[in-house]
Amino acid sequence: DTEVTQTPKHLVMGMTNKKSLKCEQHMGHRAMYWYKQKAKKPPELMFVYSYEKLSINESVPSRFSPECPNSSLLNLHLHALQPEDSALYLCASSQEASRQGARGTEAFFGQGTRLTVV
Amino acid sequence: DAKTTQPTSMDCAEGRAANLPCNHSTISGNEYVYWYRQIHSQGPQYIIHGLKNNETNEMASLIITEDRKSSTLILPHATLRDTAVYYCIVFSGGGADGLTFGKGTHLIIQP
């Protein structure tokens, strides 16, 4: 199984709503990531979890709150979002490797959640 | 700062080899060259990576110049399904640092 599964595929939420995006992988990967992608732009890194601990937060506003309940799951909790937060949110995972660039260190991406904030 | 430079877009005829260049003149000795592609409305897909030797897999070949300042991704027999944005990324890999995507090359395969 080389899949990263993201749910839901589409989400429309109001600016006062609270919602969560979910990501799941069963490849035994110990690094998981959230990316944000605006239309016609490249993905931008938001958060990195390594061994279920937050290791990188790319200065993301606090209205985005990540959570890694176990090694297979990654959530992104959303609260009080703005219309400009509308984007494709991508989850990815990769294997931690002691040898840089070793085979198997590539990242696997989910198909994303397309979020629209109204 | 962008670590890689790629052409904004390229066309290639179906069945021909697609050669996608990438400049990475400031690459460090411990950084690998990774290639990913993103087909419209899908998540990015890993293609290949290498350090200094040329690499080949079932999807593509990667040619890295001897000075490592540039590389070329080769899709040997392009099909319409290869139409996508191709990202060249320099990355030390192995850990959990996350990928920094540049603007990539929009490759359009023409029938």
mmCIF file of C-alpha atoms in Angstrom:
data_model
loop_
_atom_site.group_PDB
_atom_site.id
_atom_site.type_symbol
_atom_site.label_atom_id
_atom_site.label_comp_id
_atom_site.label_asym_id
_atom_site.label_seq_id
_atom_site.Cartn_x
_atom_site.Cartn_y
_atom_site.Cartn_z
ATOM 1 C CA ASP A 1 0.000 0.000 0.000
ATOM 2 C CA THR A 2 1.725 3.180 -1.186
ATOM 3 C CA GLU A 3 -1.203 5.489 -0.682
ATOM 4 C CA VAL A 4 -1.704 8.610 1.327
ATOM 5 C CA THR A 5 -5.426 9.092 1.837
ATOM 6 C CA GLN A 6 -6.901 12.504 2.500
ATOM 7 C CA THR A 7 -10.471 13.263 3.539
ATOM 8 C CA PRO A 8 -12.601 15.026 2.626
ATOM 9 C CA LYS A 9 -11.773 15.642 -1.038
ATOM 10 C CA HIS A 10 -13.726 18.887 -1.043
ATOM 11 C CA LEU A 11 -14.758 21.165 1.825
ATOM 12 C CA VAL A 12 -16.713 24.395 1.905
ATOM 13 C CA MET A 13 -16.736 26.205 5.230
ATOM 14 C CA GLY A 14 -17.812 29.530 6.620
ATOM 15 C CA MET A 15 -15.425 31.894 8.347
ATOM 16 C CA THR A 16 -16.865 31.034 11.773
ATOM 17 C CA ASN A 17 -16.817 27.258 11.293
ATOM 18 C CA LYS A 18 -14.450 24.724 12.804
ATOM 19 C CA LYS A 19 -13.478 21.829 10.574
ATOM 20 C CA SER A 20 -10.696 19.261 10.309
ATOM 21 C CA LEU A 21 -8.759 17.753 7.431
ATOM 22 C CA LYS A 22 -7.553 14.192 7.817
ATOM 23 C CA CYS A 23 -4.624 12.307 6.354
ATOM 24 C CA GLU A 24 -3.729 8.641 6.740
ATOM 25 C CA GLN A 25 -0.859 6.436 5.578
ATOM 26 C CA HIS A 26 0.027 2.824 6.306
ATOM 27 C CA MET A 27 3.530 2.702 4.856
ATOM 28 C CA GLY A 28 5.246 2.935 8.222
ATOM 29 C CA HIS A 29 6.505 6.423 7.408
ATOM 30 C CA ARG A 30 7.594 8.456 10.414
ATOM 31 C CA ALA A 31 7.613 11.886 8.746
ATOM 32 C CA MET A 32 4.369 13.568 7.699
ATOM 33 C CA TYR A 33 3.764 16.943 6.118
ATOM 34 C CA TRP A 34 1.091 19.516 5.345
ATOM 35 C CA TYR A 35 1.400 21.699 2.255
ATOM 36 C CA LYS A 36 -0.835 24.476 0.961
ATOM 37 C CA GLN A 37 -1.216 25.118 -2.777
ATOM 38 C CA LYS A 38 -2.937 28.134 -4.272
ATOM 39 C CA ALA A 39 -4.145 28.019 -7.863
ATOM 40 C CA LYS A 40 -1.333 28.034 -10.458
ATOM 41 C CA LYS A 41 1.313 28.166 -7.705
ATOM 42 C CA PRO A 42 3.676 25.485 -6.368
ATOM 43 C CA PRO A 43 2.935 23.732 -3.057
ATOM 44 C CA GLU A 44 4.181 25.564 0.044
ATOM 45 C CA LEU A 45 5.297 23.701 3.145
ATOM 46 C CA MET A 46 3.240 24.411 6.276
ATOM 47 C CA PHE A 47 4.137 21.822 8.912
ATOM 48 C CA VAL A 48 6.408 18.830 9.365
ATOM 49 C CA TYR A 49 5.908 16.067 11.920
ATOM 50 C CA SER A 50 8.739 13.721 12.709
ATOM 51 C CA TYR A 51 8.046 10.721 14.921
ATOM 52 C CA GLU A 52 4.706 12.284 15.872
ATOM 53 C CA LYS A 53 6.305 15.496 17.095
ATOM 54 C CA LEU A 54 6.019 18.849 15.353
ATOM 55 C CA SER A 55 9.462 19.632 13.989
ATOM 56 C CA ILE A 56 8.769 22.465 11.531
ATOM 57 C CA ASN A 57 6.118 25.193 11.553
ATOM 58 C CA GLU A 58 6.656 27.544 8.614
ATOM 59 C CA SER A 59 5.192 30.564 10.423
ATOM 60 C CA VAL A 60 1.665 29.381 9.783
ATOM 61 C CA PRO A 61 -1.159 31.422 11.410
ATOM 62 C CA SER A 62 -2.657 29.881 14.523
ATOM 63 C CA ARG A 63 -6.039 29.421 12.829
ATOM 64 C CA PHE A 64 -4.352 26.306 11.375
ATOM 65 C CA SER A 65 -3.641 23.748 14.082
ATOM 66 C CA PRO A 66 -1.940 20.460 13.200
ATOM 67 C CA GLU A 67 -2.189 17.283 15.198
ATOM 68 C CA CYS A 68 -0.518 13.892 14.866
ATOM 69 C CA PRO A 69 -2.439 11.428 17.084
ATOM 70 C CA ASN A 70 -0.343 8.437 15.988
ATOM 71 C CA SER A 71 2.235 7.454 13.415
ATOM 72 C CA SER A 72 -0.384 6.796 10.708
ATOM 73 C CA LEU A 73 -2.622 9.825 11.118
ATOM 74 C CA LEU A 74 -2.232 13.544 10.603
ATOM 75 C CA ASN A 75 -4.966 16.107 11.138
ATOM 76 C CA LEU A 76 -5.222 19.782 10.328
ATOM 77 C CA HIS A 77 -7.766 21.630 12.454
ATOM 78 C CA LEU A 78 -9.221 24.775 10.928
ATOM 79 C CA HIS A 79 -10.875 27.625 12.795
ATOM 80 C CA ALA A 80 -11.851 31.176 11.864
ATOM 81 C CA LEU A 81 -10.381 30.929 8.386
ATOM 82 C CA GLN A 82 -10.391 33.722 5.849
ATOM 83 C CA PRO A 83 -11.429 33.522 2.175
ATOM 84 C CA GLU A 84 -7.754 33.848 1.185
ATOM 85 C CA ASP A 85 -7.136 30.518 2.920
ATOM 86 C CA SER A 86 -9.051 28.808 0.121
ATOM 87 C CA ALA A 87 -6.577 26.420 -1.499
ATOM 88 C CA LEU A 88 -5.656 22.793 -2.101
ATOM 89 C CA TYR A 89 -4.238 21.288 1.088
ATOM 90 C CA LEU A 90 -1.841 18.432 0.495
ATOM 91 C CA CYS A 91 -0.611 15.843 2.927
ATOM 92 C CA ALA A 92 2.582 13.863 2.345
ATOM 93 C CA SER A 93 4.641 11.259 4.144
ATOM 94 C CA SER A 94 8.161 9.922 3.853
ATOM 95 C CA GLN A 95 10.421 7.464 5.512
ATOM 96 C CA GLU A 96 13.037 8.813 7.881
ATOM 97 C CA ALA A 97 16.382 7.535 6.668
ATOM 98 C CA SER A 98 19.723 7.620 8.356
ATOM 99 C CA ARG A 99 21.466 7.902 4.985
ATOM 100 C CA GLN A 100 20.650 11.056 3.072
ATOM 101 C CA GLY A 101 19.105 10.533 -0.316
ATOM 102 C CA ALA A 102 18.754 6.816 0.250
ATOM 103 C CA ARG A 103 16.198 4.943 -1.762
ATOM 104 C CA GLY A 104 12.869 5.139 -0.081
ATOM 105 C CA THR A 105 13.271 8.709 1.126
ATOM 106 C CA GLU A 106 10.927 10.097 -1.492
ATOM 107 C CA ALA A 107 7.721 11.737 -0.345
ATOM 108 C CA PHE A 108 4.307 10.309 -1.159
ATOM 109 C CA PHE A 109 1.497 12.811 -1.554
ATOM 110 C CA GLY A 110 -2.227 12.480 -1.135
ATOM 111 C CA GLN A 111 -4.677 13.873 -3.681
ATOM 112 C CA GLY A 112 -5.442 16.831 -1.480
ATOM 113 C CA THR A 113 -8.466 18.503 0.044
ATOM 114 C CA ARG A 114 -9.821 21.418 -1.951
ATOM 115 C CA LEU A 115 -10.947 23.947 0.644
ATOM 116 C CA THR A 116 -13.211 26.880 -0.074
ATOM 117 C CA VAL A 117 -13.814 29.452 2.666
ATOM 118 C CA VAL A 118 -16.956 31.544 2.190
ATOM 119 C CA ASP B 1 15.535 32.013 -2.439
ATOM 120 C CA ALA B 2 14.994 29.777 -5.480
ATOM 121 C CA LYS B 3 17.625 27.053 -5.577
ATOM 122 C CA THR B 4 16.632 25.852 -9.040
ATOM 123 C CA THR B 5 15.800 27.468 -12.365
ATOM 124 C CA GLN B 6 13.535 25.764 -14.877
ATOM 125 C CA PRO B 7 11.843 26.924 -18.086
ATOM 126 C CA THR B 8 8.265 27.982 -17.477
ATOM 127 C CA SER B 9 6.820 25.739 -20.172
ATOM 128 C CA MET B 10 7.808 23.249 -22.865
ATOM 129 C CA ASP B 11 6.060 21.354 -25.626
ATOM 130 C CA CYS B 12 6.903 17.859 -26.817
ATOM 131 C CA ALA B 13 5.349 15.626 -29.467
ATOM 132 C CA GLU B 14 3.762 12.406 -28.316
ATOM 133 C CA GLY B 15 6.129 9.453 -28.692
ATOM 134 C CA ARG B 16 9.242 11.615 -28.653
ATOM 135 C CA ALA B 17 11.685 12.010 -25.786
ATOM 136 C CA ALA B 18 10.964 14.941 -23.481
ATOM 137 C CA ASN B 19 14.102 16.578 -22.081
ATOM 138 C CA LEU B 20 13.483 18.898 -19.145
ATOM 139 C CA PRO B 21 16.447 21.017 -18.006
ATOM 140 C CA CYS B 22 17.139 22.357 -14.540
ATOM 141 C CA ASN B 23 19.867 24.698 -13.322
ATOM 142 C CA HIS B 24 21.028 24.385 -9.724
ATOM 143 C CA SER B 25 24.348 26.225 -9.724
ATOM 144 C CA THR B 26 24.428 26.717 -5.927
ATOM 145 C CA ILE B 27 23.854 23.067 -5.044
ATOM 146 C CA SER B 28 25.775 21.867 -1.975
ATOM 147 C CA GLY B 29 27.828 18.715 -1.832
ATOM 148 C CA ASN B 30 25.268 16.903 0.312
ATOM 149 C CA GLU B 31 22.216 17.913 -1.717
ATOM 150 C CA TYR B 32 20.468 15.568 -4.087
ATOM 151 C CA VAL B 33 18.473 16.499 -7.173
ATOM 152 C CA TYR B 34 14.864 15.292 -6.916
ATOM 153 C CA TRP B 35 12.199 15.435 -9.587
ATOM 154 C CA TYR B 36 8.471 15.396 -8.919
ATOM 155 C CA ARG B 37 5.554 16.033 -11.225
ATOM 156 C CA GLN B 38 2.022 17.207 -10.615
ATOM 157 C CA ILE B 39 -0.739 16.307 -13.002
ATOM 158 C CA HIS B 40 -3.630 18.760 -12.945
ATOM 159 C CA SER B 41 -5.667 18.607 -9.722
ATOM 160 C CA GLN B 42 -3.625 15.723 -8.302
ATOM 161 C CA GLY B 43 -0.952 15.535 -5.623
ATOM 162 C CA PRO B 44 2.718 15.654 -6.662
ATOM 163 C CA GLN B 45 4.284 12.354 -7.688
ATOM 164 C CA TYR B 46 7.912 11.368 -7.133
ATOM 165 C CA ILE B 47 9.812 10.560 -10.329
ATOM 166 C CA ILE B 48 13.517 10.090 -9.626
ATOM 167 C CA HIS B 49 16.458 11.485 -7.691
ATOM 168 C CA GLY B 50 20.248 11.399 -7.852
ATOM 169 C CA LEU B 51 23.440 12.791 -6.340
ATOM 170 C CA LYS B 52 26.079 12.809 -9.060
ATOM 171 C CA ASN B 53 25.666 9.674 -11.121
ATOM 172 C CA ASN B 54 23.078 9.318 -13.833
ATOM 173 C CA GLU B 55 19.999 7.429 -12.713
ATOM 174 C CA THR B 56 17.286 5.513 -14.542
ATOM 175 C CA ASN B 57 14.060 3.944 -13.393
ATOM 176 C CA GLU B 58 10.856 2.782 -15.014
ATOM 177 C CA MET B 59 9.585 6.332 -15.365
ATOM 178 C CA ALA B 60 12.552 8.411 -16.456
ATOM 179 C CA SER B 61 16.280 9.015 -16.649
ATOM 180 C CA LEU B 62 18.188 11.712 -14.788
ATOM 181 C CA ILE B 63 21.385 13.118 -16.243
ATOM 182 C CA ILE B 64 23.482 15.259 -13.862
ATOM 183 C CA THR B 65 26.425 17.237 -15.216
ATOM 184 C CA GLU B 66 29.860 16.493 -13.825
ATOM 185 C CA ASP B 67 29.997 19.834 -11.973
ATOM 186 C CA ARG B 68 26.467 19.126 -10.642
ATOM 187 C CA LYS B 69 25.310 22.613 -11.572
ATOM 188 C CA SER B 70 22.584 21.374 -13.885
ATOM 189 C CA SER B 71 20.581 18.301 -14.717
ATOM 190 C CA THR B 72 18.134 16.983 -17.304
ATOM 191 C CA LEU B 73 15.125 14.793 -16.745
ATOM 192 C CA ILE B 74 14.374 12.570 -19.724
ATOM 193 C CA LEU B 75 11.009 10.962 -20.383
ATOM 194 C CA PRO B 76 11.987 8.566 -23.168
ATOM 195 C CA HIS B 77 8.647 8.138 -24.957
ATOM 196 C CA ALA B 78 6.282 10.870 -23.862
ATOM 197 C CA THR B 79 2.542 10.174 -23.815
ATOM 198 C CA LEU B 80 -0.395 12.530 -23.367
ATOM 199 C CA ARG B 81 -0.593 11.394 -19.729
ATOM 200 C CA ASP B 82 2.839 12.934 -19.123
ATOM 201 C CA THR B 83 1.365 16.434 -19.474
ATOM 202 C CA ALA B 84 2.049 17.936 -16.044
ATOM 203 C CA VAL B 85 4.095 20.463 -14.095
ATOM 204 C CA TYR B 86 7.567 19.051 -13.429
ATOM 205 C CA TYR B 87 9.463 20.247 -10.366
ATOM 206 C CA CYS B 88 13.224 19.999 -9.941
ATOM 207 C CA ILE B 89 14.161 20.234 -6.249
ATOM 208 C CA VAL B 90 17.545 20.180 -4.540
ATOM 209 C CA PHE B 91 17.247 18.542 -1.171
ATOM 210 C CA SER B 92 19.569 16.980 1.330
ATOM 211 C CA GLY B 93 16.989 14.299 1.926
ATOM 212 C CA GLY B 94 16.908 11.539 4.467
ATOM 213 C CA GLY B 95 15.279 13.517 7.202
ATOM 214 C CA ALA B 96 12.045 15.347 7.665
ATOM 215 C CA ASP B 97 12.889 18.778 6.321
ATOM 216 C CA GLY B 98 10.083 19.114 3.808
ATOM 217 C CA LEU B 99 10.413 19.967 0.134
ATOM 218 C CA THR B 100 10.717 23.508 -1.232
ATOM 219 C CA PHE B 101 9.002 23.629 -4.615
ATOM 220 C CA GLY B 102 10.004 26.151 -7.263
ATOM 221 C CA LYS B 103 7.726 27.203 -10.092
ATOM 222 C CA GLY B 104 8.450 24.114 -12.189
ATOM 223 C CA THR B 105 8.081 23.480 -15.912
ATOM 224 C CA HIS B 106 4.660 22.974 -17.460
ATOM 225 C CA LEU B 107 5.259 20.194 -19.978
ATOM 226 C CA ILE B 108 2.584 19.858 -22.638
ATOM 227 C CA ILE B 109 2.606 16.726 -24.763
ATOM 228 C CA GLN B 110 1.105 17.397 -28.171
ATOM 229 C CA PRO B 111 -0.733 14.636 -30.068
#
